[in-house]
Short mmCIF file of C-alpha atoms in Angstrom, two decimals:
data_model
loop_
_atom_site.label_atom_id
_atom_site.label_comp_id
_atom_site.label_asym_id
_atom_site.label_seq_id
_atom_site.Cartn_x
_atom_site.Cartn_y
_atom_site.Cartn_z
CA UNK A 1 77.91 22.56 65.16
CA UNK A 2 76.46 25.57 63.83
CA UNK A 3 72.21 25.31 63.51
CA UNK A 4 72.08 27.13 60.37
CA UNK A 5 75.11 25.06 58.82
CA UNK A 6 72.79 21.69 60.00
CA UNK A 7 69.20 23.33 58.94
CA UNK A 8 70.63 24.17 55.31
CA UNK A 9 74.07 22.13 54.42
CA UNK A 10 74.40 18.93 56.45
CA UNK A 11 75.05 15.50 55.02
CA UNK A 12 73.63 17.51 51.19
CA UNK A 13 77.14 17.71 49.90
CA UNK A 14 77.33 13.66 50.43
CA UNK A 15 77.86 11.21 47.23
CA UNK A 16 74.51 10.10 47.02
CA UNK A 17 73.30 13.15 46.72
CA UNK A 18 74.58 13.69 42.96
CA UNK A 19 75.04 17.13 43.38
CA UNK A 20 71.08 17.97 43.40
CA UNK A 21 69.87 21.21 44.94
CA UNK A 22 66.93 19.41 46.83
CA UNK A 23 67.46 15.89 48.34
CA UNK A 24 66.17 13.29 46.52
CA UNK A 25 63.00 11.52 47.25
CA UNK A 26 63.30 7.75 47.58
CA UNK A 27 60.12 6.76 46.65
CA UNK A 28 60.52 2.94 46.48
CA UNK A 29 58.75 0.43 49.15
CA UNK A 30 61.97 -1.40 49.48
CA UNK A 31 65.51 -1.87 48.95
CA UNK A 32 67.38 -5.20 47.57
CA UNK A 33 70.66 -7.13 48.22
CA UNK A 34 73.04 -9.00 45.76
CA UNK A 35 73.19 -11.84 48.98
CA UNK A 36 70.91 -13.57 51.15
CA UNK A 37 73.61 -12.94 53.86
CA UNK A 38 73.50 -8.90 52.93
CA UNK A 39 69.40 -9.10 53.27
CA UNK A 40 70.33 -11.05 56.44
CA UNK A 41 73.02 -8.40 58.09
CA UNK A 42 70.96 -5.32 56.56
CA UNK A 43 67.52 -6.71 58.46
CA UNK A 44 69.14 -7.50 61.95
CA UNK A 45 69.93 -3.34 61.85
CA UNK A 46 67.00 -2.36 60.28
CA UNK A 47 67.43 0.85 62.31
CA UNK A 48 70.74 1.80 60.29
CA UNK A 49 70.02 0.13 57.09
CA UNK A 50 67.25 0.65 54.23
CA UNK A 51 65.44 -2.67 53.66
CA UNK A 52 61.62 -1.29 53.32
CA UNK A 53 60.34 2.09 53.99
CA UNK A 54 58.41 1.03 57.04
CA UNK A 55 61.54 1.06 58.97
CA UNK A 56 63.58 3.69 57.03
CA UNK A 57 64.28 5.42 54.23
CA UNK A 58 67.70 7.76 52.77
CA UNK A 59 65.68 10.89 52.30
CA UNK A 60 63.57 10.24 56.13
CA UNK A 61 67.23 9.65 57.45
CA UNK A 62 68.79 13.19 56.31
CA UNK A 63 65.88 14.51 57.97
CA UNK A 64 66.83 12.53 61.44
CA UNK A 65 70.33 12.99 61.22
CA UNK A 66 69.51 17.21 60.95
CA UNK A 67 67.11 16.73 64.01
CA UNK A 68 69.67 14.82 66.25
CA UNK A 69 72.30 17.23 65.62
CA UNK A 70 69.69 20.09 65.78
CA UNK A 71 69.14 18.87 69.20
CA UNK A 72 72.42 17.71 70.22
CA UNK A 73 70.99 14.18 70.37
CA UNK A 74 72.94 11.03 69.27
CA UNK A 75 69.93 9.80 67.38
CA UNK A 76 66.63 10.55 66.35
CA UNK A 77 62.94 8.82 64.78
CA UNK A 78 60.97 10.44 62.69
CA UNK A 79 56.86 9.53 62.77
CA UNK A 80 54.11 9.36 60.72
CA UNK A 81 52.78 12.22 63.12
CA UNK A 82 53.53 13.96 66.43
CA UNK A 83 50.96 11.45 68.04
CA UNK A 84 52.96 8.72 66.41
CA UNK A 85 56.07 9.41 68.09
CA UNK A 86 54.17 10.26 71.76
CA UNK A 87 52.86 7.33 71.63
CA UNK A 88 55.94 5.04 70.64
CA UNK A 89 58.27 6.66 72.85
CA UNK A 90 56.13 6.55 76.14
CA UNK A 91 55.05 2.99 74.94
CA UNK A 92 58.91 1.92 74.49
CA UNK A 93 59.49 2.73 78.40
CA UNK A 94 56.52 1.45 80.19
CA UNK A 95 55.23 -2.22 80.91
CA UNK A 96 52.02 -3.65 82.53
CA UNK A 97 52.06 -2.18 86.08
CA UNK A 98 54.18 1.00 85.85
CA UNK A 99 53.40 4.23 86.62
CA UNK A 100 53.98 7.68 84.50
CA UNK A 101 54.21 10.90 86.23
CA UNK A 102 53.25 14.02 84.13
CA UNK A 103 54.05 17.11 84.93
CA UNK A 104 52.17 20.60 84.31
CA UNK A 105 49.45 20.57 81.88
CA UNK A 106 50.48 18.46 78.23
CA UNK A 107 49.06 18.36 74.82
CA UNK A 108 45.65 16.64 74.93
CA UNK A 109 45.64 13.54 73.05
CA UNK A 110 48.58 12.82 75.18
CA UNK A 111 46.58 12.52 78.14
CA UNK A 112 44.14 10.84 76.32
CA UNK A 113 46.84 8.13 75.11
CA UNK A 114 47.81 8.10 78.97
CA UNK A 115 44.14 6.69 79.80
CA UNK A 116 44.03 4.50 77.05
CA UNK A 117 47.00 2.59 78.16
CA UNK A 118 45.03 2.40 81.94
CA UNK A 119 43.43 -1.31 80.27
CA UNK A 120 46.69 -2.62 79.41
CA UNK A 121 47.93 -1.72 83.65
CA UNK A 122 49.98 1.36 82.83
CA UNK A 123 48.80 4.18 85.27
CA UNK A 124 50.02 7.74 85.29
CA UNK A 125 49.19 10.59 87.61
CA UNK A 126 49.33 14.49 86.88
CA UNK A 127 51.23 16.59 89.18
CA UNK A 128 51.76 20.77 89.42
CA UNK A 129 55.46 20.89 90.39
CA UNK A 130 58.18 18.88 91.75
CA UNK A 131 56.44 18.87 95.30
CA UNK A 132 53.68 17.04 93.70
CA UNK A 133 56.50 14.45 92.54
CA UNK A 134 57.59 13.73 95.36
CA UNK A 135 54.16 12.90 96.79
CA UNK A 136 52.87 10.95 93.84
CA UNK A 137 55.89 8.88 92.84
CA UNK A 138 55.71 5.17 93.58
CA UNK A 139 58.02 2.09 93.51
CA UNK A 140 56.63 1.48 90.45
CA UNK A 141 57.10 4.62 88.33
CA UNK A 142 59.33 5.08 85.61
CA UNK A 143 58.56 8.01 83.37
CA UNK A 144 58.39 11.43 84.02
CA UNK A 145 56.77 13.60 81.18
CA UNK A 146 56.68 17.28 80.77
CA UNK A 147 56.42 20.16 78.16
CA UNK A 148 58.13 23.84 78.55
CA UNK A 149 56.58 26.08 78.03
CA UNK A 150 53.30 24.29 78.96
CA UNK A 151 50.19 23.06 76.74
CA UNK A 152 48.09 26.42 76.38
CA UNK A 153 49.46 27.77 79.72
CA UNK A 154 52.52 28.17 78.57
CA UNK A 155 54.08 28.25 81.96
CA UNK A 156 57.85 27.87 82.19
CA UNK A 157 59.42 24.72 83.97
CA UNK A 158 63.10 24.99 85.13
CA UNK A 159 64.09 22.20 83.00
CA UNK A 160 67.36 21.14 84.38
CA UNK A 161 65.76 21.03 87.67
CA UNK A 162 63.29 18.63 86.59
CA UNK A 163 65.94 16.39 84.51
CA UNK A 164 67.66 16.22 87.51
CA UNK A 165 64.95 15.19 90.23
CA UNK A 166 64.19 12.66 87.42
CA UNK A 167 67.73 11.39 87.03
CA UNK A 168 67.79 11.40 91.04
CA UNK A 169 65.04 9.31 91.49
CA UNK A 170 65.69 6.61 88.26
CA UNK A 171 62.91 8.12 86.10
CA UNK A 172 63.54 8.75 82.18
CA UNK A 173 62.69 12.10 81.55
CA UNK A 174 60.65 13.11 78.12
CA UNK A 175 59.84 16.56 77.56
CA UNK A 176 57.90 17.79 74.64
CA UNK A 177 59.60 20.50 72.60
CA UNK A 178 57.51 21.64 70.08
CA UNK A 179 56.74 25.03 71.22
CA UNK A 180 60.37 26.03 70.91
CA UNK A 181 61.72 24.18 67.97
CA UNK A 182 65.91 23.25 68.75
CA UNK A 183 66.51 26.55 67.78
CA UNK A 184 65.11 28.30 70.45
CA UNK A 185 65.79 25.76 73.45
CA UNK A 186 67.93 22.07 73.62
CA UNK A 187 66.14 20.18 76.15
CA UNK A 188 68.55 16.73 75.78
CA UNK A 189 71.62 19.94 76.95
CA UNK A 190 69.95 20.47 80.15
CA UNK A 191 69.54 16.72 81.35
CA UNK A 192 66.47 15.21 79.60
CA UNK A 193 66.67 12.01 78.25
CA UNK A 194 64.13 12.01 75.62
CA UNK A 195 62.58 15.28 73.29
CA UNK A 196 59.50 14.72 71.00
CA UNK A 197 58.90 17.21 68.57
CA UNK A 198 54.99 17.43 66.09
CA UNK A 199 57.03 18.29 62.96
CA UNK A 200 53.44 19.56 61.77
CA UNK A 201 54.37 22.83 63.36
CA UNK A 202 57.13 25.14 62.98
CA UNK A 203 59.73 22.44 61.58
CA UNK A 204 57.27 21.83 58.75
CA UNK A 205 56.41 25.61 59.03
CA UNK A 206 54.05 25.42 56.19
CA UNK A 207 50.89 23.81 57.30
CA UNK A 208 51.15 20.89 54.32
CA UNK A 209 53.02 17.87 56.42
CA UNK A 210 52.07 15.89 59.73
CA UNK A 211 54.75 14.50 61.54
CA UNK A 212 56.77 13.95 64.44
CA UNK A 213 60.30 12.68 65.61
CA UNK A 214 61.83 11.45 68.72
CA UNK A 215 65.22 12.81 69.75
CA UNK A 216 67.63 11.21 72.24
CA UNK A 217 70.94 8.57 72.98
CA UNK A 218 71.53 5.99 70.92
CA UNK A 219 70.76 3.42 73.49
CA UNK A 220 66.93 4.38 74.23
CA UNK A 221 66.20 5.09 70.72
CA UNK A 222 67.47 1.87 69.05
CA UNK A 223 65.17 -0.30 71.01
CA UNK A 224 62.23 2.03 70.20
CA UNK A 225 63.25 2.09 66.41
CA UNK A 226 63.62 -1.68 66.31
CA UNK A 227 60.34 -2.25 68.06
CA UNK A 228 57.44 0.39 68.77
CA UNK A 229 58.54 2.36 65.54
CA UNK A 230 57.91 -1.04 63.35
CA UNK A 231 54.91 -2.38 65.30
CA UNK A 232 52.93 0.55 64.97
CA UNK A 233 53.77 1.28 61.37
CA UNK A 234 53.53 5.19 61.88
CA UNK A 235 56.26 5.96 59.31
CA UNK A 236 57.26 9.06 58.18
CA UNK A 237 56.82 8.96 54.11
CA UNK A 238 59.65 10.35 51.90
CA UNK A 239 57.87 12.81 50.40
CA UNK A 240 57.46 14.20 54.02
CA UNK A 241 60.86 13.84 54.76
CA UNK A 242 61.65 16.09 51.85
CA UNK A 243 59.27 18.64 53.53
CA UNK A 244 61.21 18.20 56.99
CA UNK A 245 64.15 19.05 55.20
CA UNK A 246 62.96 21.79 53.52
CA UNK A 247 61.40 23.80 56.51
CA UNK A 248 64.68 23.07 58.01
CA UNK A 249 66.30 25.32 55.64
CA UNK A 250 64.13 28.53 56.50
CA UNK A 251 63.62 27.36 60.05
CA UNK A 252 66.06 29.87 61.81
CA UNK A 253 64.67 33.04 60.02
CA UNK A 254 60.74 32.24 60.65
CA UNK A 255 61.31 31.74 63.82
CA UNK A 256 63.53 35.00 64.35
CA UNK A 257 60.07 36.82 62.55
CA UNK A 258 57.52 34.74 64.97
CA UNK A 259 59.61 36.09 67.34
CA UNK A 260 58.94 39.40 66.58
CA UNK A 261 55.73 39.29 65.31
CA UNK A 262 54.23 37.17 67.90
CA UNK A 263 56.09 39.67 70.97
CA UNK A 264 54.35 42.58 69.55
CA UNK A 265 51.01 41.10 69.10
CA UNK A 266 51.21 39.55 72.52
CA UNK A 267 51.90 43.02 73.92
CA UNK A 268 49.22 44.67 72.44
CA UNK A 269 46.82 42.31 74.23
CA UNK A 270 48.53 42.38 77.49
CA UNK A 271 47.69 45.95 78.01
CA UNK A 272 43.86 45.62 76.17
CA UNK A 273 41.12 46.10 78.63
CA UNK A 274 39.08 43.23 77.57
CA UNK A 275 42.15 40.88 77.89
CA UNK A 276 42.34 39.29 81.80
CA UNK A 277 45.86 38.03 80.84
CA UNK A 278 48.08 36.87 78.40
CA UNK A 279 50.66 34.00 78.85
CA UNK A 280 53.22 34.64 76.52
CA UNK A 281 56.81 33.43 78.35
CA UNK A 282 58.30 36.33 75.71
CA UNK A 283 56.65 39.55 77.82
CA UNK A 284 58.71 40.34 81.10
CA UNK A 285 55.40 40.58 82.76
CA UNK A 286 55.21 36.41 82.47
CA UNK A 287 55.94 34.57 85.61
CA UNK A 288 58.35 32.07 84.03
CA UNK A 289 60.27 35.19 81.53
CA UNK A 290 63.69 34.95 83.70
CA UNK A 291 63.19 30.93 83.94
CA UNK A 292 63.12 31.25 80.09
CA UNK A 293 65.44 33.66 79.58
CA UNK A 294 68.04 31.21 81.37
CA UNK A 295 67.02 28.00 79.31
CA UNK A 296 65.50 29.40 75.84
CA UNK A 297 67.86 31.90 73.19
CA UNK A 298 64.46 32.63 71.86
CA UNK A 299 60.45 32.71 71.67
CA UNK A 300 57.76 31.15 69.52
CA UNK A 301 54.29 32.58 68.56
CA UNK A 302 52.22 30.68 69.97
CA UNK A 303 50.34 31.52 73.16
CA UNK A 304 47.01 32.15 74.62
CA UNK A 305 45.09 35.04 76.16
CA UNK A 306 41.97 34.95 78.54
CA UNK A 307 39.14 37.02 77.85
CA UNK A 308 37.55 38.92 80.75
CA UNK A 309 34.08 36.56 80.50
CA UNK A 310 32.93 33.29 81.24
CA UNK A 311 30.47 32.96 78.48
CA UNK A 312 31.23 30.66 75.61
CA UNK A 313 28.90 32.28 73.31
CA UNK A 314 30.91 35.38 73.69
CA UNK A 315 34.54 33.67 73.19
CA UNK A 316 32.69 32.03 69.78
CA UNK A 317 31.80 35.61 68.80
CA UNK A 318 35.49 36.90 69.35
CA UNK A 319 36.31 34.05 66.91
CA UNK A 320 33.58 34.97 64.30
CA UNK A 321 34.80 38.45 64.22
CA UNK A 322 37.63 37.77 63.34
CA UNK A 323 39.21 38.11 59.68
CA UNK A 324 43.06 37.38 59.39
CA UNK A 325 43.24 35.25 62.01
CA UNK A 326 41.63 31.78 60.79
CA UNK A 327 39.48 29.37 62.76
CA UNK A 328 41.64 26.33 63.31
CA UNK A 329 43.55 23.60 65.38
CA UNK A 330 47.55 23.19 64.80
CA UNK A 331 49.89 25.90 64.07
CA UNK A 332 53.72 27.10 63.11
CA UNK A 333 52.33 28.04 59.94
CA UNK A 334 52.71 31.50 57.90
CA UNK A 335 48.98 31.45 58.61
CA UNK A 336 47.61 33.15 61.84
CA UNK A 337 45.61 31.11 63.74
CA UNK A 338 42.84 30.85 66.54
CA UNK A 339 41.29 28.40 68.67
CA UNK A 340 39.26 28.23 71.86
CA UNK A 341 39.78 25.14 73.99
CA UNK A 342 36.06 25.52 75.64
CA UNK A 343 35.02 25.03 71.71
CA UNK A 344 36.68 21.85 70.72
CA UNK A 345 38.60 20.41 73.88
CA UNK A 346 37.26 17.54 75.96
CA UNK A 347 35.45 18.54 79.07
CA UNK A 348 37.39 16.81 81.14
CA UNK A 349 40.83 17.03 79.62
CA UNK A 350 39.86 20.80 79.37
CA UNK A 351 39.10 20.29 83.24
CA UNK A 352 42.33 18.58 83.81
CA UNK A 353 44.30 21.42 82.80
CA UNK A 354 42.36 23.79 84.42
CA UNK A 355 41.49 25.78 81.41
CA UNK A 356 38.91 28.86 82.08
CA UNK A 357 36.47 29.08 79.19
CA UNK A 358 37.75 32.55 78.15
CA UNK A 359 41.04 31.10 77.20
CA UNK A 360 41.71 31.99 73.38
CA UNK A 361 45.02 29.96 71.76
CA UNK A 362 46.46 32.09 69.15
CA UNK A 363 48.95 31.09 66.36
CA UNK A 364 50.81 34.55 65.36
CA UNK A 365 51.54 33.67 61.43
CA UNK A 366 54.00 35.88 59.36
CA UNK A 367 51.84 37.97 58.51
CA UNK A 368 52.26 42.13 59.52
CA UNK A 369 52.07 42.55 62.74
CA UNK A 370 50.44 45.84 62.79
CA UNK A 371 47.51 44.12 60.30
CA UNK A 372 47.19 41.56 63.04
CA UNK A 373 46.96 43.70 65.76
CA UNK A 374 44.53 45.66 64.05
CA UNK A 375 42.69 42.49 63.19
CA UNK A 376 42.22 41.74 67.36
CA UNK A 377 41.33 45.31 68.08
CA UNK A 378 38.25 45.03 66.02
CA UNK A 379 37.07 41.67 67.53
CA UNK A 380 37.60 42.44 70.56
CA UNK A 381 35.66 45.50 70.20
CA UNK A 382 32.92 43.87 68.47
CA UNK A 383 32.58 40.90 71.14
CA UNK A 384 32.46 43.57 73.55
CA UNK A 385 29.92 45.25 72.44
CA UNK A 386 27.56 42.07 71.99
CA UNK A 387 28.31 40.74 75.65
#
C-alpha cells in the first residue's frame, strides 16, 4: 500500500463514515447490544469490538488500522501516551524473574520503568552492541529493546542485524520508532517483532496531543490489548484519535520539510567552531549515515550537538540566548525546540547514557531555516563570549 493513500484516504470512504470530510468523533463511554448474548460475544473480543471506550473506540480504531498498515504491521494499540504503550508492551512479555536486555542508550523514563519493575523480579541490563549481548544474556532473558537512531545519541543500529541475533537466540525484539515516524523507516520489515511509537511527536506533529501506539502481529498484540491495555486504563481518547488521524494526513510533507530544514541547520553547526560535534544520522560525516542510508528512505529533525565546554552554566546561557528556538522537553512540532539533558535529566540516567554536559537536544520546527540558523549563530556567539 501506498503511505500517502493510508495517511490521507484509508478506511474514510467506509459506510460509517457518512460521507464526512473529518472522521467522526465517538464521544460516548460505551456502546449497547439488542442481546445479552451480543454483549456476551462483543465482550469476549473486546479487542475487535466497541463495548466501552476503555478498550476501544471507532474513531481510536481508524487511527490503529492507519498505523498498522503505516508500519506494515498486522495490528496495532493506541495509548493514552508514549509511556503508556512502553510500559504495556514490555509489561505484556516479561514475568517475575526474567531478564530484559536493552540495547544502546533509550528514552529515559524507559529506563526508569525498567528499575521500577526490579521490586516485582524483572531485571534488565544495558548493553553497547551485540558483543555486549552475547555476554549479558541469561537463561532467563526474554526481551531485547532498542531504539534507531538512539535516545539523544542518535547513533545508528543495523536493525536487521539485531532482529536477527534476537530471533536467533528466542528474544522478542521491540524497537522504538519515534525518531523516524513509518515514513522514514519500517522496523516490523526488517525483523522486529514489536515498534512503539510517542504519537506526541511527529504523528501528532502539532504539539496539542500525547499519545502512543504499539505496532506488531496479531498474535503478540491481542494478548496485550486484552490484558495490559485494559488493566492499566491508559486509553487513547477519541478526540485524540481524531488528532492521530489528522497529523496523519500532513505527515509525509512535514517530514519531507524537517528533512530539509533540520539537514541544513545540522550542517551549519557541524562546521561552527564552538560546536565539538553534531550527531545528526542525516550528515555523511555521521558514523551510522551508510547504516541509515540502507534501512531509513529519510531523516527527522531531531538531533543533538555538543558544545565545546563542560560548564553547565554556560550550556544554560546558550539556552537563554536563544529566541526562536523555545526552551522545552518533547518535539515533532512546527515549533523549534531546545533542551539540555545536564538541565533536566536524572544524574544517573544522564550517567547511564553517557551524556557529556555540553550536549544540547534540538527540535528543528518548520520554521525558515536560514532564520534558525541565524537564531544559533547569535547564541552561540553570545555564550562564547560569556565563557
Amino acid at each position: 500500500m501506498d503511505d500517502d493513500w493510508i495517511c490521507g484516504r484509508m478506511g474514510e470512504d467506509e459506510p460509517w463514515m457518512l460521507g464526512a470530510v473529518n472522521p467522526p468523533v465517538f464521544e460516548n463511554s460505551l456502546f449497547t447490544f439488542a442481546t445479552a448474548g451480543e454483549l456476551g460475544e462483543a465482550v469476549r473480543n473486546e479487542d475487535e469490538r466497541y463495548v466501552y471506550w476503555r478498550g476501544t473506540n471507532p474513531t481510536v480504531d481508524l487511527a490503529q488500522r492507519k498505523l498498522a498498515a503505516l508500519e506494515r504491521g498486522q495490528r496495532a494499540k493506541c495509548f493514552g501516551s508514549g509511556m503508556g504503550a512502553i510500559a504495556a508492551t514490555i509489561s505484556s512479555l516479561v514475568k517475575a524473574g526474567d531478564h530484559v536486555l536493552v540495547l544502546g542508550a533509550v528514552y529515559g523514563p524507559t529506563t526508569q520503568f525498567l528499575r521500577y519493575l526490579e521490586k516485582y523480579g524483572v531485571t534488565h541490563t544495558h548493553v553497547d552492541d551485540l558483543q555486549g549481548c552475547d555476554s549479558a544474556i541469561t537463561a532467563s532473558t526474554r526481551l531485547l529493546y532498542f531504539e534507531s537512531p538512539s535516545y539523544m545519541a542518535y547513533a545508528v543500529v543495523d536493525i536487521a542485524r539485531v532482529a536477527g541475533w534476537a530471533r536467533e537466540h528466542g528474544l522478542v525484539s521491540v524497537m522504538d520508532n519515534t525518531w523516524s515516524t513509518p515514513i522514514f523507516q519500517k522496523p516490523l520489515t526488517l525483523g522486529v517483532d514489536l515498534v512503539v511509537h510517542s504519537l506526541s511527536k511527529y504523528i501528532g506533529g502539532h504539539s496539542d496531543l500525547v499519545g502512543g501506539v504499539v505496532v506488531g502481529s496479531t498474535e503478540l498484540i491481542r494478548p496485550l490489548a486484552l490484558t495490559e491495555y485494559q488493566l492499566y486504563g491508559a486509553a487513547m481518547s477519541p478526540h485524540d484519535g481524531a488528532k492521530v488521524i489528522k497529523g496523519l494526513r500532513t505527515l509525509p510533507v512535514r517530514m519531507a520539510a524537517h528533512q530539509e530544514r533540520g539537514t541544513a541547520v545540522a550542517a551549519f553547526l557541524a562546521d561552527h567552531p564552538a560546536v565539538r560535534a553534531v550527531n545528526y544520522p542525516g550528515l555523511p560525516s555521521h558514523p551510522g549515515h551508510a547504516q541509515a542510508l540502507r534501512q531509513m528512505s529519510g531523516f527527522s529533525s531531531l538531533f543533538s550537538l555538543e558544545l565545546d565546554t563542560e560548564s553547565r552554566d554556560q550550556v544554560a546561557t546558550f539556552l537563554d540566548l536563544l529566541r526562536h528556538f523555545r526552551i522545552g522537553v518533547s518535539w515533532g512540532g512546527f515549533e523549534s525546540l531546545v533542551n539540555a539533558p545536564a538541565l533536566s535529566t536524572e544524574e544517573s540516567v544522564r550517567a547511564t547514557m553517557g551524556i557529556p554536559v555540553g550536549l544540547v537536544r534540538l527540535s528543528v520546527g518548520l520554521e525558515p531555516a536560514d532564520t534558525l540558523i541565524k537564531d544559533l549563530g547569535l547564541a552561540l556567539e553570545g555564550a562564547g563570549r560569556l565563557a
